[in-house]
Short mmCIF file of C-alpha atoms and ligand atoms in Angstrom, two decimals:
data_model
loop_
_atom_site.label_atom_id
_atom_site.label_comp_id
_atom_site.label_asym_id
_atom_site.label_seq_id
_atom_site.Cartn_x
_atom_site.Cartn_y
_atom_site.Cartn_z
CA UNK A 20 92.13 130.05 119.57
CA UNK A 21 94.62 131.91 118.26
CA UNK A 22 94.02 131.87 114.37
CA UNK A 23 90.38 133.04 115.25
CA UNK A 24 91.68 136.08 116.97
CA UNK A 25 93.90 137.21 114.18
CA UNK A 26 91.37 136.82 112.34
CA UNK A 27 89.30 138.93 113.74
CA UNK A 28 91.84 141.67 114.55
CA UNK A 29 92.32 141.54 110.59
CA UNK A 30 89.16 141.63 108.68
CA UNK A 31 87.06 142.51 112.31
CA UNK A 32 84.52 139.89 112.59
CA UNK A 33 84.28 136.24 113.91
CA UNK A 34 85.50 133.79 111.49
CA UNK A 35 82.17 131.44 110.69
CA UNK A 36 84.47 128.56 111.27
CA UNK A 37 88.09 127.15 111.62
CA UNK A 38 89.91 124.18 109.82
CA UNK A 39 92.81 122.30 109.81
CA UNK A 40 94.89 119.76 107.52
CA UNK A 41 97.91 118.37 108.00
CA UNK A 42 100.93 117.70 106.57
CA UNK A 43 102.10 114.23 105.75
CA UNK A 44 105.19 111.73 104.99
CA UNK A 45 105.11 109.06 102.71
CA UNK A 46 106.67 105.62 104.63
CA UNK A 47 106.91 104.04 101.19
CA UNK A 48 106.03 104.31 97.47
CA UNK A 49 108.17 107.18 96.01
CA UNK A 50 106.85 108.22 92.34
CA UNK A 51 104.52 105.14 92.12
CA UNK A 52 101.80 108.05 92.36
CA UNK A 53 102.54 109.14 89.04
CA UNK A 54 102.15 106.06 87.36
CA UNK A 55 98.85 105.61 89.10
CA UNK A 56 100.39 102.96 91.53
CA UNK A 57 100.30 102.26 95.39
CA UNK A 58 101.46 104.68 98.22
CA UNK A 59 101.24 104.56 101.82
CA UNK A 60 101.63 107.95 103.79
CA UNK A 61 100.51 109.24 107.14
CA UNK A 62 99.50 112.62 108.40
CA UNK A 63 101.89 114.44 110.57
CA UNK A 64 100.45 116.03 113.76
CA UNK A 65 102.04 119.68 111.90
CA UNK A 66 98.86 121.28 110.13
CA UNK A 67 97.88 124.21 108.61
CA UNK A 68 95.04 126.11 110.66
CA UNK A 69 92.55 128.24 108.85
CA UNK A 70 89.78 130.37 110.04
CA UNK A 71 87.42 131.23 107.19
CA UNK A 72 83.99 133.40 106.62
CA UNK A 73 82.42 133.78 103.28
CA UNK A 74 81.85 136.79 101.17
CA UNK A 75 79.61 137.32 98.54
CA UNK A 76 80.64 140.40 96.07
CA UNK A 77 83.47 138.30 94.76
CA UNK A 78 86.29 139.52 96.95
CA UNK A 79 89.09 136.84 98.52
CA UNK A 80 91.26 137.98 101.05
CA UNK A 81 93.58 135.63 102.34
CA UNK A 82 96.29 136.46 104.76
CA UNK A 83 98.68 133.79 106.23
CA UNK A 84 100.56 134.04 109.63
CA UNK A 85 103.93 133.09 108.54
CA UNK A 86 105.09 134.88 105.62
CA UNK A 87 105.29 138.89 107.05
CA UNK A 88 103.29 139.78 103.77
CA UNK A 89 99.85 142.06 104.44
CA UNK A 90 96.41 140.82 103.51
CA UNK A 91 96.34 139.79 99.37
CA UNK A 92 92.70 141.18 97.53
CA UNK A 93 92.03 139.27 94.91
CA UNK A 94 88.71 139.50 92.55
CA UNK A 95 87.78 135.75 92.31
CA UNK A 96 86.12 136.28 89.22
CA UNK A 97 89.16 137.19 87.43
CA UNK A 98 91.65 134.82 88.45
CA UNK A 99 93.77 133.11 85.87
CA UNK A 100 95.97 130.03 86.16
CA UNK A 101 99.57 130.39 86.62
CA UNK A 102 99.75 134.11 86.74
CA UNK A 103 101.93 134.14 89.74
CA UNK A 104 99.96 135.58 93.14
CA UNK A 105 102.98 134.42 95.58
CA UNK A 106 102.00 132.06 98.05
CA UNK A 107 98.52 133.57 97.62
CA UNK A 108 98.17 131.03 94.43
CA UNK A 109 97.81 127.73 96.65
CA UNK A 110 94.29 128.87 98.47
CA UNK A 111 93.37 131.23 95.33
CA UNK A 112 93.76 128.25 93.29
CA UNK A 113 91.39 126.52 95.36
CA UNK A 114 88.40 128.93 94.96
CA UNK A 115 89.39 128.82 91.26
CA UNK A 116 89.28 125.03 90.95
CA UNK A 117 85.77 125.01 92.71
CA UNK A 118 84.59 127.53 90.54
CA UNK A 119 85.70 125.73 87.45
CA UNK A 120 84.05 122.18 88.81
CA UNK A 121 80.86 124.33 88.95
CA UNK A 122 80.84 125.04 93.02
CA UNK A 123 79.69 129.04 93.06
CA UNK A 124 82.27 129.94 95.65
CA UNK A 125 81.51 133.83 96.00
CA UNK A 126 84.03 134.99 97.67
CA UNK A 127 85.86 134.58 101.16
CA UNK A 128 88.16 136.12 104.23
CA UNK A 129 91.36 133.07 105.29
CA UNK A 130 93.66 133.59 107.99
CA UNK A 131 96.44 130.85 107.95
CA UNK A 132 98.81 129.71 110.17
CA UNK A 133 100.73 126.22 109.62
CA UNK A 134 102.85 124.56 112.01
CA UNK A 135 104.06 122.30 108.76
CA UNK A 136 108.09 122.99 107.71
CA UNK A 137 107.90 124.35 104.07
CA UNK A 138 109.56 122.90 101.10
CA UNK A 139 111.00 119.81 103.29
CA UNK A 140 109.06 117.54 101.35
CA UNK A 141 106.35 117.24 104.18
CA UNK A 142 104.05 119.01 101.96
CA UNK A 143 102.71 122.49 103.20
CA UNK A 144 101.36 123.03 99.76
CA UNK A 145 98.60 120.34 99.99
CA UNK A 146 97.74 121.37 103.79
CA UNK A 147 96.66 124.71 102.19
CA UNK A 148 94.80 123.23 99.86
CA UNK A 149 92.74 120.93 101.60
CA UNK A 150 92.52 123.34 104.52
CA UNK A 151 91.09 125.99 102.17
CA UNK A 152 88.58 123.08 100.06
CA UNK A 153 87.82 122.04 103.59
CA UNK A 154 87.01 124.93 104.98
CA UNK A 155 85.08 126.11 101.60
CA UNK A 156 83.18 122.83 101.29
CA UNK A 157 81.61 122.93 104.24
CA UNK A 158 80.75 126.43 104.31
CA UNK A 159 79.23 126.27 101.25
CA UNK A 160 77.49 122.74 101.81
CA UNK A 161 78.94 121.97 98.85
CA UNK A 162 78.60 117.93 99.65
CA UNK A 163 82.10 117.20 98.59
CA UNK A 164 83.77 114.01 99.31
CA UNK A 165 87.40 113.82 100.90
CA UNK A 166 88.89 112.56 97.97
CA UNK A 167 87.35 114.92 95.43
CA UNK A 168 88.58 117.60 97.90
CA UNK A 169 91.84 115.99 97.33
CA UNK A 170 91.60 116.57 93.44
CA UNK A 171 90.55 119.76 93.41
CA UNK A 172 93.53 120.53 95.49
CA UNK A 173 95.78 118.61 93.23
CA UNK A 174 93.64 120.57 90.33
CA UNK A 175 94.75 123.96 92.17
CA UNK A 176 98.30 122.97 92.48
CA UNK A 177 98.92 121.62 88.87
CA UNK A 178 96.69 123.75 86.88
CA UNK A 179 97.07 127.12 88.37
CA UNK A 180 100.36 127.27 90.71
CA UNK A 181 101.75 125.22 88.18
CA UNK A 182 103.42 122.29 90.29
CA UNK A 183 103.51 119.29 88.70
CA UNK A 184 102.37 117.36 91.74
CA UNK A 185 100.87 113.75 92.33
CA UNK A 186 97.61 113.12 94.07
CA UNK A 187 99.29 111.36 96.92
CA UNK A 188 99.91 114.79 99.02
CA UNK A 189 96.35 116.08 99.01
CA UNK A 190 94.70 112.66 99.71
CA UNK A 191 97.18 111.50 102.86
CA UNK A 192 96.00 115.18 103.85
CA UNK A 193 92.42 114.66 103.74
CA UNK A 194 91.75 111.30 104.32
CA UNK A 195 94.46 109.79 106.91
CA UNK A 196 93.38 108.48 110.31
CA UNK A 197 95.31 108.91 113.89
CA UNK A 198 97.35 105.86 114.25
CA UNK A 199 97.23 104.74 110.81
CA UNK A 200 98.93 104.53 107.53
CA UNK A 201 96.93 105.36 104.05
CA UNK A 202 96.94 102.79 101.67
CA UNK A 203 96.35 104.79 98.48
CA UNK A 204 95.57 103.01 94.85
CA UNK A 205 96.39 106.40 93.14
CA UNK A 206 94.02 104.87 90.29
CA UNK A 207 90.96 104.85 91.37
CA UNK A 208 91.28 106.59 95.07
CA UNK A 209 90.31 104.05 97.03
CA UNK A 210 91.75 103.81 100.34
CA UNK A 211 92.25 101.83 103.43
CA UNK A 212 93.53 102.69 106.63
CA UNK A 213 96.51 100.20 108.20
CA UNK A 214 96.99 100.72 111.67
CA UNK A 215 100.24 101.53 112.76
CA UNK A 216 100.94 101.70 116.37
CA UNK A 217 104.40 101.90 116.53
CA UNK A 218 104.57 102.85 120.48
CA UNK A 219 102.09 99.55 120.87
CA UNK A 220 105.81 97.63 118.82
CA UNK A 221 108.22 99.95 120.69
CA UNK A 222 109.30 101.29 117.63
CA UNK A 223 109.77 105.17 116.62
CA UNK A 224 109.39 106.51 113.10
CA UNK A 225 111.51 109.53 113.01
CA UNK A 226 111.79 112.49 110.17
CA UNK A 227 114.97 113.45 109.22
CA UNK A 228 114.75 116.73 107.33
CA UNK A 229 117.73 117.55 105.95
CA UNK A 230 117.38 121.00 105.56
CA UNK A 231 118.71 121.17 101.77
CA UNK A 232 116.92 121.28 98.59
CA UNK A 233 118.24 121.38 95.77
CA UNK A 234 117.60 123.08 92.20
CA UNK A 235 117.78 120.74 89.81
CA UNK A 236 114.24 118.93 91.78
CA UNK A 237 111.82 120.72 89.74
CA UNK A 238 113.25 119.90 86.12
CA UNK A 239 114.25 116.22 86.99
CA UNK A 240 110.42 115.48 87.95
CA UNK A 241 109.40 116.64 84.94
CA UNK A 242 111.97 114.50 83.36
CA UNK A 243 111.45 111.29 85.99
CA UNK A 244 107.72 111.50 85.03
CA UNK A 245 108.10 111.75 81.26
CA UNK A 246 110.52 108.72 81.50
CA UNK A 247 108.00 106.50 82.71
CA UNK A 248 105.27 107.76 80.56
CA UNK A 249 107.67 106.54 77.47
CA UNK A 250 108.13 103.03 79.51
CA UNK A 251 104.40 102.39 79.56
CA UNK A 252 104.36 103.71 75.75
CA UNK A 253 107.24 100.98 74.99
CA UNK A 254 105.66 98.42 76.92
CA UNK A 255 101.98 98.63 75.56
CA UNK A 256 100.56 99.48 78.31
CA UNK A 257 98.49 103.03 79.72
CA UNK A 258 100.82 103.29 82.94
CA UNK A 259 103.44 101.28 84.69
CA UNK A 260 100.84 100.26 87.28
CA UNK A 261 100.04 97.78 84.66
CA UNK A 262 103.23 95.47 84.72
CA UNK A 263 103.22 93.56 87.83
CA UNK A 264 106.76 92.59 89.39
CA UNK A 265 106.83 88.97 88.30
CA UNK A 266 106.84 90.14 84.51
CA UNK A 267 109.85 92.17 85.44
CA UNK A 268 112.93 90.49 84.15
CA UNK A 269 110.77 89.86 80.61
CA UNK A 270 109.50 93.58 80.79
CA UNK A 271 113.11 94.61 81.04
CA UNK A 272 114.28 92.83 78.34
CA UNK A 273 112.32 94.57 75.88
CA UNK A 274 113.06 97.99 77.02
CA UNK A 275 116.19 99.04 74.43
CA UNK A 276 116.67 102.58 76.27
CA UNK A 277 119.03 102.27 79.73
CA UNK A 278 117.08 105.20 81.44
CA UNK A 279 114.13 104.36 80.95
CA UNK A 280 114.44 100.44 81.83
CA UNK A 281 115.88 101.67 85.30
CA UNK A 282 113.06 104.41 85.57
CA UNK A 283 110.82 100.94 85.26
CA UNK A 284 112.58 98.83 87.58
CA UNK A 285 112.21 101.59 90.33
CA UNK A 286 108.27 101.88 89.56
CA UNK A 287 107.48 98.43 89.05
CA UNK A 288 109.80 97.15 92.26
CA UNK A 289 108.32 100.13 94.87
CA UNK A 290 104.44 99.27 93.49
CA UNK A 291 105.91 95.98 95.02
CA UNK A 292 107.40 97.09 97.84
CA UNK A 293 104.05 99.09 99.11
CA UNK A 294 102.04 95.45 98.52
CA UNK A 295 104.74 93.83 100.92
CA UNK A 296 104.82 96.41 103.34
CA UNK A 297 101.62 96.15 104.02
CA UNK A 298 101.43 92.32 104.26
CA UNK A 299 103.68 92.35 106.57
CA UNK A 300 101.87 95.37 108.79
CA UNK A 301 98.73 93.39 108.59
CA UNK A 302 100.59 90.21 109.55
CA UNK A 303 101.80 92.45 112.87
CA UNK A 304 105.74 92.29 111.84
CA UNK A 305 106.36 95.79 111.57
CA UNK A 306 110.26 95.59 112.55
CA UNK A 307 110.47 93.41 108.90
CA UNK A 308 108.97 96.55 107.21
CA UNK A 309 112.84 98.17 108.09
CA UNK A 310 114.44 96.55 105.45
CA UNK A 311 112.28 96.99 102.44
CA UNK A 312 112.67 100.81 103.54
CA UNK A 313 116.65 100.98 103.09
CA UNK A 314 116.09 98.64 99.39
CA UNK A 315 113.69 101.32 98.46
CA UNK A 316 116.18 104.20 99.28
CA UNK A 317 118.64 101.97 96.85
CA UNK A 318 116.04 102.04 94.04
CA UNK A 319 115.65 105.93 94.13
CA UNK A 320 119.14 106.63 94.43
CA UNK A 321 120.35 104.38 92.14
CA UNK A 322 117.66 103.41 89.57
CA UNK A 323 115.27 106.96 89.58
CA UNK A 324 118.26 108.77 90.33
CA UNK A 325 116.52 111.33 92.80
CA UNK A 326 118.54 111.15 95.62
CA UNK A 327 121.24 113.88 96.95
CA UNK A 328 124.63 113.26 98.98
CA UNK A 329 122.95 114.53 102.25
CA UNK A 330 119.81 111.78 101.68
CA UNK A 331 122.07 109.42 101.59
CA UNK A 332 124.10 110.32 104.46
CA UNK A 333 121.21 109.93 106.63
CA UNK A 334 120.59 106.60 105.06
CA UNK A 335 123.86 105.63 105.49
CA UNK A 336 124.64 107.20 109.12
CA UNK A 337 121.16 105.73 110.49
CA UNK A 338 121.76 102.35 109.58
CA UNK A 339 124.62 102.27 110.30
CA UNK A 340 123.64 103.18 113.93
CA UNK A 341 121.15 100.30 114.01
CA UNK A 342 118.34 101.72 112.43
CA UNK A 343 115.81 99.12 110.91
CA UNK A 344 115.93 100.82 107.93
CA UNK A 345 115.36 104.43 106.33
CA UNK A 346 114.94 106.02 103.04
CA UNK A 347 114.10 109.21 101.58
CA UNK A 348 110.81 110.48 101.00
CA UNK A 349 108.81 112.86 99.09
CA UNK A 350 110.42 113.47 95.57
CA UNK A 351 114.23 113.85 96.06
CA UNK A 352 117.11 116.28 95.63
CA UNK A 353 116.71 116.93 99.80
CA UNK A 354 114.12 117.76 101.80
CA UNK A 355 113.49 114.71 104.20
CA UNK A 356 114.26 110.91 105.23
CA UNK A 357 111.76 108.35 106.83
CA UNK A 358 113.87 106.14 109.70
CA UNK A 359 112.29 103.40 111.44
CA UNK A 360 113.99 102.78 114.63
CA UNK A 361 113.81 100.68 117.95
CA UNK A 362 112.32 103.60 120.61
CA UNK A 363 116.00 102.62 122.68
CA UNK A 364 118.12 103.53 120.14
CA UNK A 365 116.22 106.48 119.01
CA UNK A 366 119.00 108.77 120.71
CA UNK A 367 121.99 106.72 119.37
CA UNK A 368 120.24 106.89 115.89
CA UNK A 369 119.49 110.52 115.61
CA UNK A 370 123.36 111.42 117.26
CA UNK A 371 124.85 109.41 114.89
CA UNK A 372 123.08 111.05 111.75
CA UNK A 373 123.67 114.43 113.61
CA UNK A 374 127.24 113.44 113.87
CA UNK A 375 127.91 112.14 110.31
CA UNK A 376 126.37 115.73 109.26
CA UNK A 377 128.94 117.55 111.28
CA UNK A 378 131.88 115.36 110.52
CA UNK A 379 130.84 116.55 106.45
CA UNK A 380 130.62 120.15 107.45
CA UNK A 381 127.44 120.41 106.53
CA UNK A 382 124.07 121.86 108.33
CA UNK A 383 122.61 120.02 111.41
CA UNK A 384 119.97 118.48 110.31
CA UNK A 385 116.40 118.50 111.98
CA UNK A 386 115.03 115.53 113.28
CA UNK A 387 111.55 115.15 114.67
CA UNK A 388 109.21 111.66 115.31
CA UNK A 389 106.39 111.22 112.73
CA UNK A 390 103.43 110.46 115.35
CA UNK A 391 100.34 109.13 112.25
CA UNK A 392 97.77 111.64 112.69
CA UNK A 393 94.54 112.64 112.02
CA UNK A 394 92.76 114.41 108.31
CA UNK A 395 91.60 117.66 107.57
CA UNK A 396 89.27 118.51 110.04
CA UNK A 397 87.07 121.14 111.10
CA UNK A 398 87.79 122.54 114.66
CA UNK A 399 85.67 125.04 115.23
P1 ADP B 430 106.24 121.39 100.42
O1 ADP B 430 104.83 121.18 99.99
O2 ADP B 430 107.06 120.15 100.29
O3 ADP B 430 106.37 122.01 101.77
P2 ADP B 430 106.21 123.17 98.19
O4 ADP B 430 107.27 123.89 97.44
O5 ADP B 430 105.32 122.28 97.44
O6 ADP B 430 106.92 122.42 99.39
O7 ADP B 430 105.27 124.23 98.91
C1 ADP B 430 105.83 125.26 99.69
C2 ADP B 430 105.10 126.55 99.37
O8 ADP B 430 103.76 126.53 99.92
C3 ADP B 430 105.75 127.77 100.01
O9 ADP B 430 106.78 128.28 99.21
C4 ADP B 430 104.57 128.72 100.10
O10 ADP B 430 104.32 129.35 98.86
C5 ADP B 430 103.41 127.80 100.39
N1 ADP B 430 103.18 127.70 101.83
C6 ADP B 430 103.32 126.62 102.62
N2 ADP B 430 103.01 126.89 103.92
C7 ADP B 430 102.68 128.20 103.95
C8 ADP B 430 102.27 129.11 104.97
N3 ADP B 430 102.15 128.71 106.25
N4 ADP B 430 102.00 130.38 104.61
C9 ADP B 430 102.11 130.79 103.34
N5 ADP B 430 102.50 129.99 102.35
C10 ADP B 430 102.79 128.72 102.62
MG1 MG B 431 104.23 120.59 98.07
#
């Protein structure tokens, strides 16, 4: 394998093991995650691959295929939150986040490579997280859970890169199945896996990454999230998982600030949304699953106001070709689209959003099929 024999031309000795974790895309569900609401992602068959040994004076050495940097030292027991270590901070971050829960990591040798597309909105971050809590966890028999694996990853990104990430990305990393979707209560963690065979439907889920992102994503999160913190305040309640879509138009009502009441709508209505997406997945009608796709691209464009122009040309060009339905995913301002299409007009859909793209001058955009695919897992 090759990861195991760079690692071993770098630090000279076997790796003890090797890991991997995948990317994922979220079907449906955009910032519900944050208001401790439903999502439903899968894992991408793109994955970060890490081969790992321990150390025990303290030293971490991590070294990752795909950046042309060298090996970064770092003295575990000195690391500080946000102090800036490059891309060095996501699996550094780990061991720190361990340490802090009271798991004695003492030190360890990563080699990285990751097949996942970086800052698309397919979440490379979280691979390297779970891929290094993974890899960590079982090494040091540890006895963590998936999910708790998942926090301390989320732990690592928020506390000491200093991204101020949901929990979504780190669970649909390390706990989706092959050939399912994750449904996620972002409250309490529990999960169920919804099959989703879409070459069983002759259907084709494609990603649409639109190659863009754009600045103004980090501050309006920030903004998007304190928004519906000061709905729930207004409303009375501890998060806007708490107001159920048939109290909507009342809910509304009493909401005086504009902003806010859309930020509210687009919560409340996609919490809804993931409940009827999976109804109808259970109930075997996945074409009907299309539709509420394209209404929840019209929420985030127009009510959370996180869309971009080139989001919502694919939108627009892919339905427009016959797609079932598509939306943007992740959190906004580029990075990718979800498209659910009939498998015979995947080519018609794909060269029509590679068309409008042209015909606006702008980048070709890159468009690959989301196959659902397996968790973090150890391979070696
Ligand atoms: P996303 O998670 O959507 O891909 P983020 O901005 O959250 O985007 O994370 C991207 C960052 O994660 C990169 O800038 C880099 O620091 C780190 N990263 C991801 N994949 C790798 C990799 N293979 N090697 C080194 N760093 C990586
Ligand atoms: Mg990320």
């Amino acid at each position: 394998m090759r990861v195991a024999e760079d690692f071993r031309k770098l630090y000279g000795a076997e790796p003890e093991g090797v890991w991997a974790a995948p990317g994922r895309v979220n079907l449906i569900g955009e910032y519900t995650d944050v208001n401790d609401g439903f999502v439903l992602p899968l894992a991408l068959p793109h994955t970060a691959v890490a081969a790992v040994s321990r150390r025990t004076d303290g030293l971490l050495r991590v070294h990752s295929a795909d950046t042309g940097e060298g090996v970064v030292r770092l003295d575990i027991r000195t690391l500080e939150p946000r102090t800036g270590t490059g891309w060095a901070a996501y699996p550094a971050g780990v061991v720190w986040a361990l340490r802090e829960a009271g798991h004695p990591v003492t030190g360890a040798d990563v080699h990285l490579a990751s097949t996942v597309p970086t800052g698309a909105g397919l979440s490379s971050s979280a691979a390297l997280e779970v891929v290094t809590a993974l890899a960590l966890n079982d090494l040091y028999g540890f006895g963590l859970t998936a999910p708790r694996l998942a926090l301390l990853g989320r732990r690592a990104e928020n506390a000491f890169v200093g991204v101020p990430c949901g929990v979504m990305d780190q669970m649909a990393s390390a706990c989706c199945a092959e050939g399912h979707l994750l449904h996620l209560d972002t409250r309490d963690l529990t999960t169920r896996h919804v099959p989703f065979d879409l070459d069983a439907h002759g259907l084709r889920l494609l990603v649409v990454d639109t190659r863009v992102r754009h600045a103004l994503g980090d501050g309006a999160y920030a903004e998007r999230r304190a928004g519906c913190e000061a709905g729930a305040r207004a409303l009375g309640v501890r998060t806007l998982r708490e107001v159920d879509h048939v109290q909507l138009p009342d809910v509304l009502g009493r909401l005086g600030d504009e902003t806010v009441r859309s930020y509210v709508r687009h919560v409340v209505t996609d919490n809804h949304r993931v409940r009827r997406t999976v109804a109808l997945l259970d109930a075997g009608d996945v074409r009907a699953v299309g539709p509420l796709l394209t209404e929840g691209h019209a929420s985030l464009r127009d009510d959370l106001r996180v869309s971009c122009p080139e989001l919502d040309l694919v939108v627009a060009a892919a339905t427009g070709a016959g797609a079932l339905g598509a939306r943007m995913t992740g959190g906004g301002f580029g990075g990718s689209a979800v498209v659910l299409v009939e498998a015979a007009d995947e080519d018609t859909v794909t060269g029509a959003v590679a068309e409008a793209f042209a015909a606006a001058g702008r980048t070709a955009p890159r468009v690959f099929r989301a196959v659902p695919s397996a968790g973090a897992r150890r391979l070696v």
